[in-house]
PDB file of C-alpha atoms in Angstrom:
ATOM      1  CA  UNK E1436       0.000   0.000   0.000  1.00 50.00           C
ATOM      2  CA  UNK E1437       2.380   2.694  -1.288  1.00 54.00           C
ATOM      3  CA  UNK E1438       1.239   5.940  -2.299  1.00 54.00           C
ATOM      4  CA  UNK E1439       2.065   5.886  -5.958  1.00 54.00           C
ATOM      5  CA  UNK E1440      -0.647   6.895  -8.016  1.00 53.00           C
ATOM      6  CA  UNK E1441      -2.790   5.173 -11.081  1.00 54.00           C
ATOM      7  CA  UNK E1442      -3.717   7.215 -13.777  1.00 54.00           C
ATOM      8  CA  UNK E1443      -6.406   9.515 -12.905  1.00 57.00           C
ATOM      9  CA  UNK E1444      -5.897   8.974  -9.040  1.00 66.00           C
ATOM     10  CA  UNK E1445      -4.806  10.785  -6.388  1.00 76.00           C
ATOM     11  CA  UNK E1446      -1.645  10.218  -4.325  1.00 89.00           C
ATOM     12  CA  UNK E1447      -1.737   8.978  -0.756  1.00 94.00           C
ATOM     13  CA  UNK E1448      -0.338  11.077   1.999  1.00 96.00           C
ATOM     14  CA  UNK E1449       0.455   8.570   4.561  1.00 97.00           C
ATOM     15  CA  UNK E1450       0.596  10.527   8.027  1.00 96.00           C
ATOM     16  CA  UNK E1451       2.272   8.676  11.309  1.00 96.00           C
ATOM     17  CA  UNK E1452       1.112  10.040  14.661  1.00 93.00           C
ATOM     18  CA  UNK E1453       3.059   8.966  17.432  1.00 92.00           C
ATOM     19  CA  UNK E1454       2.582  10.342  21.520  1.00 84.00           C
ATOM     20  CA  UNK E1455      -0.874   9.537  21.956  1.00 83.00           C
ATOM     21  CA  UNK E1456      -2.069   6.799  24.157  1.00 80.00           C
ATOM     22  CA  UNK E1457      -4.978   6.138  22.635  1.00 75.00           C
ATOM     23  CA  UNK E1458      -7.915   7.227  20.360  1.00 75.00           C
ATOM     24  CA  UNK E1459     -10.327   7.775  23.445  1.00 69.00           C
ATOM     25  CA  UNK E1460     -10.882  10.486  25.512  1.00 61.00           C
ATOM     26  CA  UNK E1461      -7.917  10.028  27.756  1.00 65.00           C
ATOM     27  CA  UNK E1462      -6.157  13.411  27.243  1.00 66.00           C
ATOM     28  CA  UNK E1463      -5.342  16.166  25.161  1.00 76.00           C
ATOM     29  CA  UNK E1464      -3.141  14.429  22.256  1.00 81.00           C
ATOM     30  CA  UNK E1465      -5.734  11.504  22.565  1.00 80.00           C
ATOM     31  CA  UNK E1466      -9.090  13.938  21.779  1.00 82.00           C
ATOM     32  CA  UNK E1467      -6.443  15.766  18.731  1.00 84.00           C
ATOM     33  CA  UNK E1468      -5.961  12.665  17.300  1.00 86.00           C
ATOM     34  CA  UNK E1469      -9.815  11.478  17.893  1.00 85.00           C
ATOM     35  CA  UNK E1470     -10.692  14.378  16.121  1.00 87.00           C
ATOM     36  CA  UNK E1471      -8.193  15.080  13.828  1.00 88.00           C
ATOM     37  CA  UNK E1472      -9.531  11.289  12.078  1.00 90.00           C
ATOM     38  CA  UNK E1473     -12.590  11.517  12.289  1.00 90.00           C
ATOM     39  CA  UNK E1474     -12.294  15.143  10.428  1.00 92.00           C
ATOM     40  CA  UNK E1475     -10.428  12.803   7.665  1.00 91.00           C
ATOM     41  CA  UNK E1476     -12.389   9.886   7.828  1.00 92.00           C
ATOM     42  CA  UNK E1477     -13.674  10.093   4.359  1.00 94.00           C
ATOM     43  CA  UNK E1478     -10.749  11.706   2.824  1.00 94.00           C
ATOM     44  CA  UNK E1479      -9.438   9.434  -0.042  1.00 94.00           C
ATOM     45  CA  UNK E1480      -6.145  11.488  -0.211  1.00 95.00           C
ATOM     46  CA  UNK E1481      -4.921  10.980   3.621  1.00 95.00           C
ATOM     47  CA  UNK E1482      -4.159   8.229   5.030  1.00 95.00           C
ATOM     48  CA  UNK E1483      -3.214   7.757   9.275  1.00 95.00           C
ATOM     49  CA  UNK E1484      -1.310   5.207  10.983  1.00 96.00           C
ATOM     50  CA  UNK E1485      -1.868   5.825  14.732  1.00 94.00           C
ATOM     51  CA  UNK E1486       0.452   4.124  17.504  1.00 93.00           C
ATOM     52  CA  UNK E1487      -1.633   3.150  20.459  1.00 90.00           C
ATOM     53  CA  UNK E1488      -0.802   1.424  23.863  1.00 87.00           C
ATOM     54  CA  UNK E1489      -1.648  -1.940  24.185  1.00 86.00           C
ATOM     55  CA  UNK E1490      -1.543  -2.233  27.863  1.00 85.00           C
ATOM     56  CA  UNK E1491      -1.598   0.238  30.994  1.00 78.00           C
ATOM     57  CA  UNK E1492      -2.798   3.351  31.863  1.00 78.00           C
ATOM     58  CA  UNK E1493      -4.392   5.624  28.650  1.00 73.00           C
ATOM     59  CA  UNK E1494      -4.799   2.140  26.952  1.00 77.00           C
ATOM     60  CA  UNK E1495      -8.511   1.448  25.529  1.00 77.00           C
ATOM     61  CA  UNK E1496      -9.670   0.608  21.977  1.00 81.00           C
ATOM     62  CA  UNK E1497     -12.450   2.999  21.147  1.00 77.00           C
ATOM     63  CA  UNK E1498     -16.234   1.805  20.394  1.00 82.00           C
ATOM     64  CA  UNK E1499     -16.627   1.199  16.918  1.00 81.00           C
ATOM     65  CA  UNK E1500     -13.190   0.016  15.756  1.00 81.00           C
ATOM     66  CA  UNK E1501     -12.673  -2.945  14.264  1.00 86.00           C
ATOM     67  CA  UNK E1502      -9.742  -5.094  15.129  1.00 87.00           C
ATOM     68  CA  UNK E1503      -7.058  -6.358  12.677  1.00 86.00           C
ATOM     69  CA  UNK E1504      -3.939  -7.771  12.890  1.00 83.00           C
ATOM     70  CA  UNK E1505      -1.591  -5.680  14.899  1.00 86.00           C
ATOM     71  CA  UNK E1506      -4.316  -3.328  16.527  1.00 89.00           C
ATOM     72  CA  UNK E1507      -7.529  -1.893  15.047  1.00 90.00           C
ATOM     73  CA  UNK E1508      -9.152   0.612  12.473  1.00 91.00           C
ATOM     74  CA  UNK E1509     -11.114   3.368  13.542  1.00 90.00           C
ATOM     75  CA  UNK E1510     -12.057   6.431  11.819  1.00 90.00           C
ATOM     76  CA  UNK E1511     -10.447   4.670   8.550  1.00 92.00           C
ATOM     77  CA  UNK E1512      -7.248   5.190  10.837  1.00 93.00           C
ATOM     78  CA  UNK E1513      -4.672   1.855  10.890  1.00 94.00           C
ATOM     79  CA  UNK E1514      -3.806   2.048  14.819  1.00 92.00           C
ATOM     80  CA  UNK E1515      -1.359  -0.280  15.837  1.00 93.00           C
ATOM     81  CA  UNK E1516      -0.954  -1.432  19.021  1.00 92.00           C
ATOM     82  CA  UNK E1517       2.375  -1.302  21.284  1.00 92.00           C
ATOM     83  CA  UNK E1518       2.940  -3.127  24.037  1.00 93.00           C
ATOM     84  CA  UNK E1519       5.161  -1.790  26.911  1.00 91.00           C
ATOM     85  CA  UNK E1520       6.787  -3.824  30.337  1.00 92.00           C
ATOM     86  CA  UNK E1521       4.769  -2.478  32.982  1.00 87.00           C
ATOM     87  CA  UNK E1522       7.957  -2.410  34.708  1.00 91.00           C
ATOM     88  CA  UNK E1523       9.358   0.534  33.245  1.00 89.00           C
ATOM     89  CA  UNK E1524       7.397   2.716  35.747  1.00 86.00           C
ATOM     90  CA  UNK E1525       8.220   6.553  34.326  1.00 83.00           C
ATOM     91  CA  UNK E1526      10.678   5.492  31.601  1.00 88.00           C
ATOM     92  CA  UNK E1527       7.044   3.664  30.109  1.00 89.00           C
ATOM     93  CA  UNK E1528       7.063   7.024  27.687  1.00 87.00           C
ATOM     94  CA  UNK E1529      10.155   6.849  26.513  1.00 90.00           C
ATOM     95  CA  UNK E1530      10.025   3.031  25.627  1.00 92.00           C
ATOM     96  CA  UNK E1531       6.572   3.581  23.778  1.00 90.00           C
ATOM     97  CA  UNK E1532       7.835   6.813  21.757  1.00 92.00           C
ATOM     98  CA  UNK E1533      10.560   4.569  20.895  1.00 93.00           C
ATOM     99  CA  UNK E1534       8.876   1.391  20.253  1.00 95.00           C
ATOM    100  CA  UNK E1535       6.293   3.676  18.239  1.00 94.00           C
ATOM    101  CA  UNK E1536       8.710   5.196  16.006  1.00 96.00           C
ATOM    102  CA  UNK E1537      10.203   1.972  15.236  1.00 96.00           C
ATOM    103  CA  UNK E1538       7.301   0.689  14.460  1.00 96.00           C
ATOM    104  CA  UNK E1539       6.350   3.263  12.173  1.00 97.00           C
ATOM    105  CA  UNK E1540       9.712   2.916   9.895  1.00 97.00           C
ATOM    106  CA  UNK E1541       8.757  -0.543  10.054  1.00 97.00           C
ATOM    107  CA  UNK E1542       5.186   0.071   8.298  1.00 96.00           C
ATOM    108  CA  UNK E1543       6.923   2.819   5.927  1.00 97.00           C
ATOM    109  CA  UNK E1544       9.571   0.172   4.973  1.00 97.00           C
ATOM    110  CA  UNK E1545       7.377  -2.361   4.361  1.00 96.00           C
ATOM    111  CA  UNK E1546       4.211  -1.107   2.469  1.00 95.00           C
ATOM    112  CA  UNK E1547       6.841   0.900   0.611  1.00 96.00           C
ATOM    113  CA  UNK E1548       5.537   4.339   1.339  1.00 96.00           C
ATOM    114  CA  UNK E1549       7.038   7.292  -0.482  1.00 95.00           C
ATOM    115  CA  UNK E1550       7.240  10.647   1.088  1.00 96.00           C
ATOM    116  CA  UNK E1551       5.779   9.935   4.573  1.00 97.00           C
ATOM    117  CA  UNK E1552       4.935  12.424   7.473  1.00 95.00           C
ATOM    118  CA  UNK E1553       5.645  11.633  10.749  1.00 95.00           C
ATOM    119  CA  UNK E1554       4.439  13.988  13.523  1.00 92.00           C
ATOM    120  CA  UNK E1555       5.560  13.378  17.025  1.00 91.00           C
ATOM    121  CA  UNK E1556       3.099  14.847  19.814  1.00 86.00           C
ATOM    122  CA  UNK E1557       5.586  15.174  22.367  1.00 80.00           C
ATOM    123  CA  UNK E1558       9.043  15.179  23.243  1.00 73.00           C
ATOM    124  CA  UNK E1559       9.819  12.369  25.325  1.00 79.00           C
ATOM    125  CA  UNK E1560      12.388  10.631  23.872  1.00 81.00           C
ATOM    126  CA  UNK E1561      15.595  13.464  24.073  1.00 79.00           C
ATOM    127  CA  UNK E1562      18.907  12.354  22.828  1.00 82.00           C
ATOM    128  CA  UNK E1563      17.102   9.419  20.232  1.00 86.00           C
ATOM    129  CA  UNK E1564      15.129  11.847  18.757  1.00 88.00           C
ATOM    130  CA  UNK E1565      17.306  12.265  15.846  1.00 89.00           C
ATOM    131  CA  UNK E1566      18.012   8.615  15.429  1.00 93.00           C
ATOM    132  CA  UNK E1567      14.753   8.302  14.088  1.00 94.00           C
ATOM    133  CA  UNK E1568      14.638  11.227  12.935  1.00 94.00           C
ATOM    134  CA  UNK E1569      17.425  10.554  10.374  1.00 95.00           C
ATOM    135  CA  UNK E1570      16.072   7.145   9.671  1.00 96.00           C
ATOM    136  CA  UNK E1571      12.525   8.683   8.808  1.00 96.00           C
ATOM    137  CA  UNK E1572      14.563  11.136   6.360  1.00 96.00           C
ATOM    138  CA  UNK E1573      16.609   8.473   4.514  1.00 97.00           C
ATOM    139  CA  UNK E1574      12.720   6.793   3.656  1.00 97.00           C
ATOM    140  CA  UNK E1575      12.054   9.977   2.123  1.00 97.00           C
ATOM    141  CA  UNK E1576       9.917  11.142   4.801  1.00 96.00           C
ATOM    142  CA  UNK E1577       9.375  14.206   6.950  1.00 95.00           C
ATOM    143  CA  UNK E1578       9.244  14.021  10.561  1.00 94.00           C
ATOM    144  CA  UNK E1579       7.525  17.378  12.832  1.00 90.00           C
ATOM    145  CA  UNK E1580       7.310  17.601  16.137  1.00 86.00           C
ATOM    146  CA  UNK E1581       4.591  19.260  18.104  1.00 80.00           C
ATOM    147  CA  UNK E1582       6.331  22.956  19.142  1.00 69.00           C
ATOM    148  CA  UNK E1583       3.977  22.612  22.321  1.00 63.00           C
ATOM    149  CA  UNK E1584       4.503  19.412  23.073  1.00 51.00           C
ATOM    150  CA  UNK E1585       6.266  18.775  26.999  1.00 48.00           C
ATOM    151  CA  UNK E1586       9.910  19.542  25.875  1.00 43.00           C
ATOM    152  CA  UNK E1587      11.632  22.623  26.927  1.00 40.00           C
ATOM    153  CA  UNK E1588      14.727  23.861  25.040  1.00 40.00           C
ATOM    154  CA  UNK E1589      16.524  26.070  27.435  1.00 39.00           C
ATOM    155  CA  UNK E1590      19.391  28.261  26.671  1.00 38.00           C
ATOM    156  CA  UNK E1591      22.533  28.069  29.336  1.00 39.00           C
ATOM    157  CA  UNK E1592      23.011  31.839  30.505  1.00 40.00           C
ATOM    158  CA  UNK E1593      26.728  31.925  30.180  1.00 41.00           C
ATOM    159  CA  UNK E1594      29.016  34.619  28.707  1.00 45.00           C
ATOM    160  CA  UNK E1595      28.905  32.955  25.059  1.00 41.00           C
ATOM    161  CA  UNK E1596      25.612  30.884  25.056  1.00 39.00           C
ATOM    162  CA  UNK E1597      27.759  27.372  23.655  1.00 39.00           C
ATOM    163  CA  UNK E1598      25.241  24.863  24.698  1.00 40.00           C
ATOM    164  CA  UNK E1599      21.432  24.030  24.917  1.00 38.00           C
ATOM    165  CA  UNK E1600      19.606  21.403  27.056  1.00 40.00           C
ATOM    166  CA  UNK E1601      17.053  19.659  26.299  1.00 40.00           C
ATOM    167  CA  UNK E1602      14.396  19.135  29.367  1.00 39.00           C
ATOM    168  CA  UNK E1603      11.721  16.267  28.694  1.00 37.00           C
ATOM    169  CA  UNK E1604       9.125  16.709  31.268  1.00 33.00           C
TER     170      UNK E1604
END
């Protein structure tokens, strides 16, 4: 399912969204991303692959999706679902942007998908944000990240400003 078009068709744009929990009413990204599909539902020209949790807290598959293989449909949305150790206690975000973005190079890689978007919700993931960043570029793809997600980017006050850190929240 690339996004090469037939004569007389339209081409694809495959979106990834990645930070959400789920497509329910759990939270901010979660109600963006509810509505954001169901806006697109019925567009022919967009397509949306949707990383979900499988397990733990935010997790939920909404009423009226229909399952599938690795997670469900919903709002003509592929949502795939990722599964993260319990374990983990706070470092649970950071394993499921991970795990999300991985997936999502995976699906890009193998339904051959030209010029993907990627949009990240949030900054959790720090210093492996441009792994996958660079990965996502060498597919062709773009990747954005939300300006108001929880990452701060503070300046160090010195006498020459030399240095940034990054704060995930």
């Amino acid at each position: 399912m690339n996004n090469k078009k037939e004569k007389g068709e339209k081409e694809v744009q495959h979106v990834f969204l990645v930070g959400a929990k789920s497509l329910g009413a759990y939270g901010g990204y979660e109600t963006f991303v509810n509505k954001l599909t169901e806006y697109h539902q019925n567009n022919p020209e967009i397509k949306y692959h949707v990383s979900v949790k499988a397990n733990g807290q935010g997790a939920g598959v909404p009423e009226g999706a229909v399952s599938c293989k690795e997670g469900y449909i919903y709002h003509n949305a592929e949502c795939y679902k990722i599964t993260i150790p319990e374990k983990l206690g706070s470092a649970q975000a950071i394993y499921y942007d991970c795990k999300s973005l991985e997936k999502s190079i995976e699906i890009i890689k193998k339904q051959n998908i030209e010029k993907p978007i990627v949009y990240i919700m949030t900054c959790r993931i720090g210093p492996f944000f441009d792994r996958y960043a660079r990965k996502i570029r060498a597919l062709g793809g773009r990747v954005f990240l939300n300006p108001d997600g929880e990452c701060e980017i503070i300046w160090a006050t010195r006498e020459k400003p030399d240095f940034m850190r990054v704060y995930a929240a």
